[in-house]
Short mmCIF file of C-alpha atoms in Angstrom, two decimals:
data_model
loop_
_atom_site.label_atom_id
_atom_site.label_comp_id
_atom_site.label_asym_id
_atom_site.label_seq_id
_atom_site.Cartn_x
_atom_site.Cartn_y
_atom_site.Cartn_z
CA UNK A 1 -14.60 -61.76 24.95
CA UNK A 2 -12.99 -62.95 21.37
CA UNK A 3 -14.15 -59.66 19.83
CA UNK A 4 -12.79 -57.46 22.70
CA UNK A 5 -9.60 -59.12 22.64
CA UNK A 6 -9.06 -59.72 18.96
CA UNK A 7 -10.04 -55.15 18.88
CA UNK A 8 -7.26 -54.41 21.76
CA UNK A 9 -4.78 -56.95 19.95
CA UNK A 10 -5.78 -55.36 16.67
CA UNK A 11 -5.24 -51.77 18.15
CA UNK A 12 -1.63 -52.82 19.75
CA UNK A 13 -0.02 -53.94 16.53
CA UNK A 14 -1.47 -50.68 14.56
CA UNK A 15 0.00 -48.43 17.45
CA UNK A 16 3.31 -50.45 16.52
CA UNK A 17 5.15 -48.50 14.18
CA UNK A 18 8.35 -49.86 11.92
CA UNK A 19 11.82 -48.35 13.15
CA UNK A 20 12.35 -47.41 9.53
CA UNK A 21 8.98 -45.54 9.42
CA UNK A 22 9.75 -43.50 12.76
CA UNK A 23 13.35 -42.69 11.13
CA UNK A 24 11.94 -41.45 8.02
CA UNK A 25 9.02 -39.51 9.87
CA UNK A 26 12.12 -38.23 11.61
CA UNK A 27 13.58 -37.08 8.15
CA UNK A 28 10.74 -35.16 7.17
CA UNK A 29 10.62 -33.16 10.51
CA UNK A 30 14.12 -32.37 10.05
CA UNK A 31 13.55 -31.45 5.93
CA UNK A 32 10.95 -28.67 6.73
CA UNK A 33 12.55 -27.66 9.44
CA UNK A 34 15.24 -26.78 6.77
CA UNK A 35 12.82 -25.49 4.56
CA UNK A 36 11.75 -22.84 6.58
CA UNK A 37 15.61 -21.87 7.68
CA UNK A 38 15.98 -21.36 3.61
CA UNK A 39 13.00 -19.20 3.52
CA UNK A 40 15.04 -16.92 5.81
CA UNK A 41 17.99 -17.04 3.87
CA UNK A 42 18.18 -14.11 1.62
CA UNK A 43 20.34 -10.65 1.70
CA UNK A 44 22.82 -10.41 4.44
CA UNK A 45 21.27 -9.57 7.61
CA UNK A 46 25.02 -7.99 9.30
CA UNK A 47 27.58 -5.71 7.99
CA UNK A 48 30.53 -7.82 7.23
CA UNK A 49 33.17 -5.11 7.58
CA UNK A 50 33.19 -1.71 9.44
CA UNK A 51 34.95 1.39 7.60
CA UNK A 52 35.32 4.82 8.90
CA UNK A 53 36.02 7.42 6.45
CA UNK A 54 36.03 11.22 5.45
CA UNK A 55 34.10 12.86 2.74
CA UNK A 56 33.20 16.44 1.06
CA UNK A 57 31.81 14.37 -1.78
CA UNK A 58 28.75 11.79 -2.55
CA UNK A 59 26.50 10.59 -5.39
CA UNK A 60 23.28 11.77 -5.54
CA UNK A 61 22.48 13.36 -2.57
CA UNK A 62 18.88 14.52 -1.10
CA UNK A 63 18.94 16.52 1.18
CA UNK A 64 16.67 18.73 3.33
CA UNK A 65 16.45 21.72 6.36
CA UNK A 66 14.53 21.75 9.37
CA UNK A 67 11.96 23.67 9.62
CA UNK A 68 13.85 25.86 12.89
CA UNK A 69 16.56 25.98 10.42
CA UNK A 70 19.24 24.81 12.42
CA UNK A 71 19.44 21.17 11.60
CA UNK A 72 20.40 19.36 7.38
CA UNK A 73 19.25 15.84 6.88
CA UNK A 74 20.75 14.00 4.27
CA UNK A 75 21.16 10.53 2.58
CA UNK A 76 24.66 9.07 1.62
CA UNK A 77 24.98 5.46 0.30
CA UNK A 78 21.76 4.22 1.60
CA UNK A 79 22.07 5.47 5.14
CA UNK A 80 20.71 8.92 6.52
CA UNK A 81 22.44 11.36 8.99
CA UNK A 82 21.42 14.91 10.10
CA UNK A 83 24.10 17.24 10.25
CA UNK A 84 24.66 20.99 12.05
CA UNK A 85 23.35 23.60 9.91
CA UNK A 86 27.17 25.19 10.52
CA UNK A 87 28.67 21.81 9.50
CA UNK A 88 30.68 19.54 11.83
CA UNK A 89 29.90 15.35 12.95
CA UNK A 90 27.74 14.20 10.89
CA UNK A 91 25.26 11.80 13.29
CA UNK A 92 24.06 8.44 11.91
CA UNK A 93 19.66 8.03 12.32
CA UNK A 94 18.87 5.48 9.92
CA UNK A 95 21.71 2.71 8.84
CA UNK A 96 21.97 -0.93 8.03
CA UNK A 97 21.55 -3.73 5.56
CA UNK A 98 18.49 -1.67 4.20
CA UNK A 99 18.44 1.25 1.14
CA UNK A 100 17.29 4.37 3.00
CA UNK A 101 17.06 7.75 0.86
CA UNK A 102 15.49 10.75 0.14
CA UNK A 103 14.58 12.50 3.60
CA UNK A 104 12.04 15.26 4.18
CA UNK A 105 11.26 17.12 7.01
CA UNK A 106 7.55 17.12 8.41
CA UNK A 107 6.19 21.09 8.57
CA UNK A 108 6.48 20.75 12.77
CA UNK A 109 9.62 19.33 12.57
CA UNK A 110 9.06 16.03 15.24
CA UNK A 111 8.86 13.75 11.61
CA UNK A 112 11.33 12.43 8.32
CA UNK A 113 9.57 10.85 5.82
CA UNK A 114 11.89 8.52 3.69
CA UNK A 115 12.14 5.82 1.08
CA UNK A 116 13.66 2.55 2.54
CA UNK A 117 13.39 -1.17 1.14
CA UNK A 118 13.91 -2.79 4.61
CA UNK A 119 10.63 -5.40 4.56
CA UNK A 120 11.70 -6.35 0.64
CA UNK A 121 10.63 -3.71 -1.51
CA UNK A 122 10.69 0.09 -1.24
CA UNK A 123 8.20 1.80 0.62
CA UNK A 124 7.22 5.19 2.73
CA UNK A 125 8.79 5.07 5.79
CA UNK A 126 8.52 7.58 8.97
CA UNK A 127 10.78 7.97 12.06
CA UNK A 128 11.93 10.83 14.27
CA UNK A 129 14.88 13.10 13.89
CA UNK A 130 16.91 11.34 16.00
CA UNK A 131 15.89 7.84 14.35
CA UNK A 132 13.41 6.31 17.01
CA UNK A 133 9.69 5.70 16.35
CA UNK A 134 10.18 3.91 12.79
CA UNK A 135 7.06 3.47 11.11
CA UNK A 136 6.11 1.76 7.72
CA UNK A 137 3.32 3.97 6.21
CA UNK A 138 2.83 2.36 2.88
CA UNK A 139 2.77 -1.75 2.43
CA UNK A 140 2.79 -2.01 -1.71
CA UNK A 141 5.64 -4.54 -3.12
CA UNK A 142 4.57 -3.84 -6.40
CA UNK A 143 5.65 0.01 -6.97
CA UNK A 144 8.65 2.49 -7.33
CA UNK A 145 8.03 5.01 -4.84
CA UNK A 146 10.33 8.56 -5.29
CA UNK A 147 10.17 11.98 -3.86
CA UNK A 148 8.10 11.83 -0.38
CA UNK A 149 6.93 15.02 0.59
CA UNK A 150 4.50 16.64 3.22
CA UNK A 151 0.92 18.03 2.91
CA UNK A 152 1.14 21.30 5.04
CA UNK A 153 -1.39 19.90 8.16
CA UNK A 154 1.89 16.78 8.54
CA UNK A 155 -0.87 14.21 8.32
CA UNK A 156 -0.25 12.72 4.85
CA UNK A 157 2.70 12.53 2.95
CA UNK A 158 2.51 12.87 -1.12
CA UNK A 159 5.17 10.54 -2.73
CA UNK A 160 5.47 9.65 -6.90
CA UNK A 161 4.49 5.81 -7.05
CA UNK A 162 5.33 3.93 -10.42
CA UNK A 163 3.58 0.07 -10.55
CA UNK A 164 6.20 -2.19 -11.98
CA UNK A 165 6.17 -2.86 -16.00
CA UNK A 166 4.38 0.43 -16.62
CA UNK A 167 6.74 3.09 -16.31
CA UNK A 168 4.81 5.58 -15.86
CA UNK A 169 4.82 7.86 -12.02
CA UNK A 170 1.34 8.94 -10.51
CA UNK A 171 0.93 11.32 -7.46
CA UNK A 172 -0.89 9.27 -4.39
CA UNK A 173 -1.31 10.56 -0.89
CA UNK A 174 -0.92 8.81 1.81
CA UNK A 175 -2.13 8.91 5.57
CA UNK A 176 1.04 8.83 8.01
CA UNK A 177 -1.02 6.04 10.11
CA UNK A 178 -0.75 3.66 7.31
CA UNK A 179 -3.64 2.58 4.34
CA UNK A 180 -3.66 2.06 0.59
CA UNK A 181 -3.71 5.70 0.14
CA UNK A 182 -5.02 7.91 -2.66
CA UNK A 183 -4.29 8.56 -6.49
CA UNK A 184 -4.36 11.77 -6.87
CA UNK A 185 -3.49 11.86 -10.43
CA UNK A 186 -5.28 9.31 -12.18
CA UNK A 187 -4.15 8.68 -15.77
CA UNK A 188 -3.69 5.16 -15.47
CA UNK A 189 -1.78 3.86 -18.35
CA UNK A 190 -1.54 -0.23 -18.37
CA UNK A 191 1.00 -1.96 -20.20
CA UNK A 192 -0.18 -1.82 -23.31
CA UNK A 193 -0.25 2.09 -23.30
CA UNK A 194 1.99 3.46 -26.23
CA UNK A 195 5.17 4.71 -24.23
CA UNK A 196 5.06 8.11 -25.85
CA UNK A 197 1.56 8.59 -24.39
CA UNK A 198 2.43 7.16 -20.71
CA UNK A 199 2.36 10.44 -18.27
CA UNK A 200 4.74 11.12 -15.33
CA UNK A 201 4.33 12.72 -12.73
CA UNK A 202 7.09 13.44 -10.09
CA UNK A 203 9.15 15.52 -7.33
CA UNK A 204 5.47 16.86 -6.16
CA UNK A 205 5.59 19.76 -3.23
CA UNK A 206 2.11 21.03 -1.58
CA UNK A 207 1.52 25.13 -1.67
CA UNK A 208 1.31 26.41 1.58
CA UNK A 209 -2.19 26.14 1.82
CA UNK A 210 -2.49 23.18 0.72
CA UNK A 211 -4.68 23.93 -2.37
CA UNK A 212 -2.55 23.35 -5.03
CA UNK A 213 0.15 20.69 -5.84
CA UNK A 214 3.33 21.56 -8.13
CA UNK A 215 5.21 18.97 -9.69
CA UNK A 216 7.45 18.23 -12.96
CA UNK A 217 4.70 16.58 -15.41
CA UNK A 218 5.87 14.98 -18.87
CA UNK A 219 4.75 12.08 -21.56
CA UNK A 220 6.31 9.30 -22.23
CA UNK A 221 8.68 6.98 -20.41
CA UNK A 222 11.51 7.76 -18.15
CA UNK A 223 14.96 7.65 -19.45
CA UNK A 224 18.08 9.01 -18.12
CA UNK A 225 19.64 12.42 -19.42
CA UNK A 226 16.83 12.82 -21.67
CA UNK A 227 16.49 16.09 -23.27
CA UNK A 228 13.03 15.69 -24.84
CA UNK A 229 10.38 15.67 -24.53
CA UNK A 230 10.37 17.87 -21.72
CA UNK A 231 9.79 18.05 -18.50
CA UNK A 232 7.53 21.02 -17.44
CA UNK A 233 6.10 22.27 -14.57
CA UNK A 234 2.21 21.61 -13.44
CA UNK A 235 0.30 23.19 -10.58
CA UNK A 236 -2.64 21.02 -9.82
CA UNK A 237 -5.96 22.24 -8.17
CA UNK A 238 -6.45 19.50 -4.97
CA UNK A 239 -10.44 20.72 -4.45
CA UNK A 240 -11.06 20.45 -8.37
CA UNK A 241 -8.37 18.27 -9.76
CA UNK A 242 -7.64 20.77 -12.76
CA UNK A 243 -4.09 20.88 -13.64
CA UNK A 244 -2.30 24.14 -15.32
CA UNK A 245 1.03 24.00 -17.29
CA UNK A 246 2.95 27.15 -15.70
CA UNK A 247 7.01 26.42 -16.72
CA UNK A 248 7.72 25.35 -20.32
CA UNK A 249 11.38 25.52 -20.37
CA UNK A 250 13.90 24.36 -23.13
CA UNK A 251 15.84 21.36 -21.84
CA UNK A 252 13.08 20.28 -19.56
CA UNK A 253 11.64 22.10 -16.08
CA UNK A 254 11.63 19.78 -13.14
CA UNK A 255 12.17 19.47 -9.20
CA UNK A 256 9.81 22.68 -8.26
CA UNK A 257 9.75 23.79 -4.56
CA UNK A 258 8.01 27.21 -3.39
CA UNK A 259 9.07 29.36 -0.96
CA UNK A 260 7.78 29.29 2.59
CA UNK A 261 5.09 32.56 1.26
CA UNK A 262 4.27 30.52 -1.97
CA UNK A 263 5.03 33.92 -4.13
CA UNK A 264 8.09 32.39 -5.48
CA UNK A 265 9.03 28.89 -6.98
CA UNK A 266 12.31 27.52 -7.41
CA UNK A 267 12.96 24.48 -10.23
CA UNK A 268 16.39 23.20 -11.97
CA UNK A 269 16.87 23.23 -15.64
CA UNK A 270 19.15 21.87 -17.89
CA UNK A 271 19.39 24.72 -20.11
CA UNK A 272 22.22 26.39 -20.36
CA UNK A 273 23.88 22.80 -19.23
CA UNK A 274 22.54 23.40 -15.55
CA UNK A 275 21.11 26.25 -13.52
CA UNK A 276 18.66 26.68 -10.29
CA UNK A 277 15.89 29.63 -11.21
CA UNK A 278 13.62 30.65 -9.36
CA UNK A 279 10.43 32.77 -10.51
CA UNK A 280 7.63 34.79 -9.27
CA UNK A 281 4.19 33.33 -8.97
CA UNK A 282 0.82 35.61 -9.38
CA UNK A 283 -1.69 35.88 -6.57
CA UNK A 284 -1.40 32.53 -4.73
CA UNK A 285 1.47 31.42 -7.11
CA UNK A 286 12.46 25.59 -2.35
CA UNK A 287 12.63 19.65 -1.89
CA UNK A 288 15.66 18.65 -4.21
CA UNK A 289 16.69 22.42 -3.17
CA UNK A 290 15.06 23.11 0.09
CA UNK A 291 15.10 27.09 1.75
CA UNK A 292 15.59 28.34 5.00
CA UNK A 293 12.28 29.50 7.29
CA UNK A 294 12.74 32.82 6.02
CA UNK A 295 13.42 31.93 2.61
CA UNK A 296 16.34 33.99 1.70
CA UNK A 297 19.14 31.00 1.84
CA UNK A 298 18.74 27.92 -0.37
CA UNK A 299 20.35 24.31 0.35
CA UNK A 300 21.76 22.17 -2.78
CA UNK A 301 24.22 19.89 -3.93
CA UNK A 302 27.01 20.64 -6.21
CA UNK A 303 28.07 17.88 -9.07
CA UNK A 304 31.68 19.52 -9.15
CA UNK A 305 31.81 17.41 -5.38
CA UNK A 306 27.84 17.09 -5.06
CA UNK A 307 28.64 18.60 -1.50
CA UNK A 308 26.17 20.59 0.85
CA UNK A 309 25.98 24.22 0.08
CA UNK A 310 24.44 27.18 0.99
CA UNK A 311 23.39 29.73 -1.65
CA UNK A 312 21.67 32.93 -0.47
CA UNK A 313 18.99 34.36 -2.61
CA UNK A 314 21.11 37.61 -3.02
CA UNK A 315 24.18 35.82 -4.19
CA UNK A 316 26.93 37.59 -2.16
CA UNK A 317 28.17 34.74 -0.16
CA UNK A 318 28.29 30.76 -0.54
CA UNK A 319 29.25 27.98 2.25
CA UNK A 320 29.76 24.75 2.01
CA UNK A 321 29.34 21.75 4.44
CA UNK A 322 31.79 18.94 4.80
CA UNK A 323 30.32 16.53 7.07
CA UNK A 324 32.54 13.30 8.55
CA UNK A 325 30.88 9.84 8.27
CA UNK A 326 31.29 6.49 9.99
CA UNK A 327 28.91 3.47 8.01
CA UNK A 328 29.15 -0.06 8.35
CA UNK A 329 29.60 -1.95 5.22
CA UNK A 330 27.86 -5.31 3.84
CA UNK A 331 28.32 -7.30 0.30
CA UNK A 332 30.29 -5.18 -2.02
CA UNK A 333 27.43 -5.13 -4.22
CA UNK A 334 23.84 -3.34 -4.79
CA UNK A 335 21.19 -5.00 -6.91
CA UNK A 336 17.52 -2.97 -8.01
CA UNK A 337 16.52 -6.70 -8.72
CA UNK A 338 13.21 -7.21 -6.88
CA UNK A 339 13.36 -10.49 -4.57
CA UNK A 340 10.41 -12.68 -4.16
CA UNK A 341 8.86 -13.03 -0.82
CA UNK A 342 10.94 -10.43 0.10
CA UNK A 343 14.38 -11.54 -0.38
#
């Protein structure tokens, strides 16, 4: 009876807790609850203004055309909108706090691939023309990823990836249902790879067929306006992974896209301070400057206004686009600075 008693009298007074120890039990509840609020915190998640405007005029523009023709998708300050082949309202698909950019048409048409940093970093991104059915098809929060493009079957998209503190851009393909995808070219420089002998690799675009890949191919890292050394243009075998130089070209060769027969390919130059050329391939032989189904009308921006225009192959007649926006606004700021965890 002593022992029962003194265990229940024992058990009451360690069930007894101190008012000071219940407040500061309390406190600590109430300090990760705050923790995890300030996890959250980070970029801000609403527009803070609204601003309607109109423009003929952006910065850096990528554009592309449907595959019926009828229908220009285009990127303007981090926000997407398809406009009317014959010009007119431009309509908003892709907006928000998040970076969206460089839009490509899938070969059927019911896909845009695109570039958007909306979980943190930039990845491959998916959705429908009219913006529904957004889908993350790479997860890598480690890379640079530029110039998506389609494989001809619409079932993987091929995109330039560059892994932070290398500087140097591979060609990887990627599976639109998601996965780690695959290097296609496989140099892989680390970071102690002299910087004249890291390789580049970008603005890639699949032949027809899909057994070749063409994209601008260079050493050494990637600087802004540089004039050497060059750019040039490589056609890569897919089935044997052998890789030709076709375009050597003074002032660099870059930004190749074929046309829809794969007899002719299109690239800019800076020679002669800028021009679009376009020249016949042998045998088997438009992205940045996409073509019509038929081929015989090209799609670019100008730098005078960096506009939408429409350049026939012939030359005889040029038209230009001048689409109206309406974008909501956020911070009047834009940072490349990658965020931890996200932010």
């Amino acid at each position: 009876m002593v022992c029962r008693s003194g265990s229940v009298a024992t058990a009451l007074l360690a069930s007894r807790k101190r008012p000071d120890a219940v407040e500061q039990e309390k406190d600590k509840k109430e300090e990760k609850k705050d923790e995890k609020k300030d996890e959250k915190k980070g970029l801000p998640l609403k527009s803070d203004r609204k601003v309607e405007f109109t423009t003929d005029e952006g910065t850096w523009l990528s554009l592309d055309v449907s595959p019926d023709g009828k229908t220009i998708v285009f990127e303007l300050v981090g926000d997407i909108f398809t406009l009317p082949i014959e010009g007119g309202q431009a309509k908003l698909i892709s907006g928000g706090m998040a970076f969206d950019s460089q839009p490509k048409f899938s070969p059927d048409g019911q896909w845009i691939t695109f570039i958007s940093d909306r979980e943190g970093s930039e990845n491959i991104w998916i959705m429908h023309p009219d913006g529904t059915g957004v889908k993350q098809v790479s997860k890598d929060p480690n890379s640079e990823f530029t110039s998506p493009n389609w494989a001809p079957d619409g079932k993987y998209v091929f995109v330039s990836k560059a892994q932070f503190g290398i500087g140097s851009s591979e060609i990887w393909m990627y599976h639109v249902d998601g996965g780690s995808g695959v290097q296609i070219t496989k140099s892989k420089p680390t970071p102690t790879t002299e910087r004249s002998k890291r390789p580049n690799a970008m603005g890639v675009v699949a032949s027809p067929d899909g057994k070749y890949l063409y994209y601008a191919a260079k050493l050494g890292s990637l600087y802004y306006n540089q004039q050497l050394p060059t750019w040039h243009i490589a056609r890569r075998d897919r089935k044997t992974g052998d890789e030709d130089n076709l375009i050597h070209q003074i002032k660099s060769a870059f930004r190749p896209v074929l046309s829809p027969d794969g007899k002719q390919i299109l690239y800019v130059t800076r020679y002669e301070t800028a021009t679009i050329r376009n020249r016949s391939l042998p045998a088997t032989f438009f992205r940045a400057t996409p073509s019509c189904p038929g081929g015989k009308k090209l799609f670019t921006t100008r730098m005078e206004r960096s506009s939408g225009w429409i350049l026939p192959l012939e030359r005889k007649k040029q038209f230009r686009s001048r689409p109206r926006y309406h974008r909501n606004w956020g911070r009047s700021w834009i940072s490349r600075k990658r965020w931890n965890k996200g932010r």
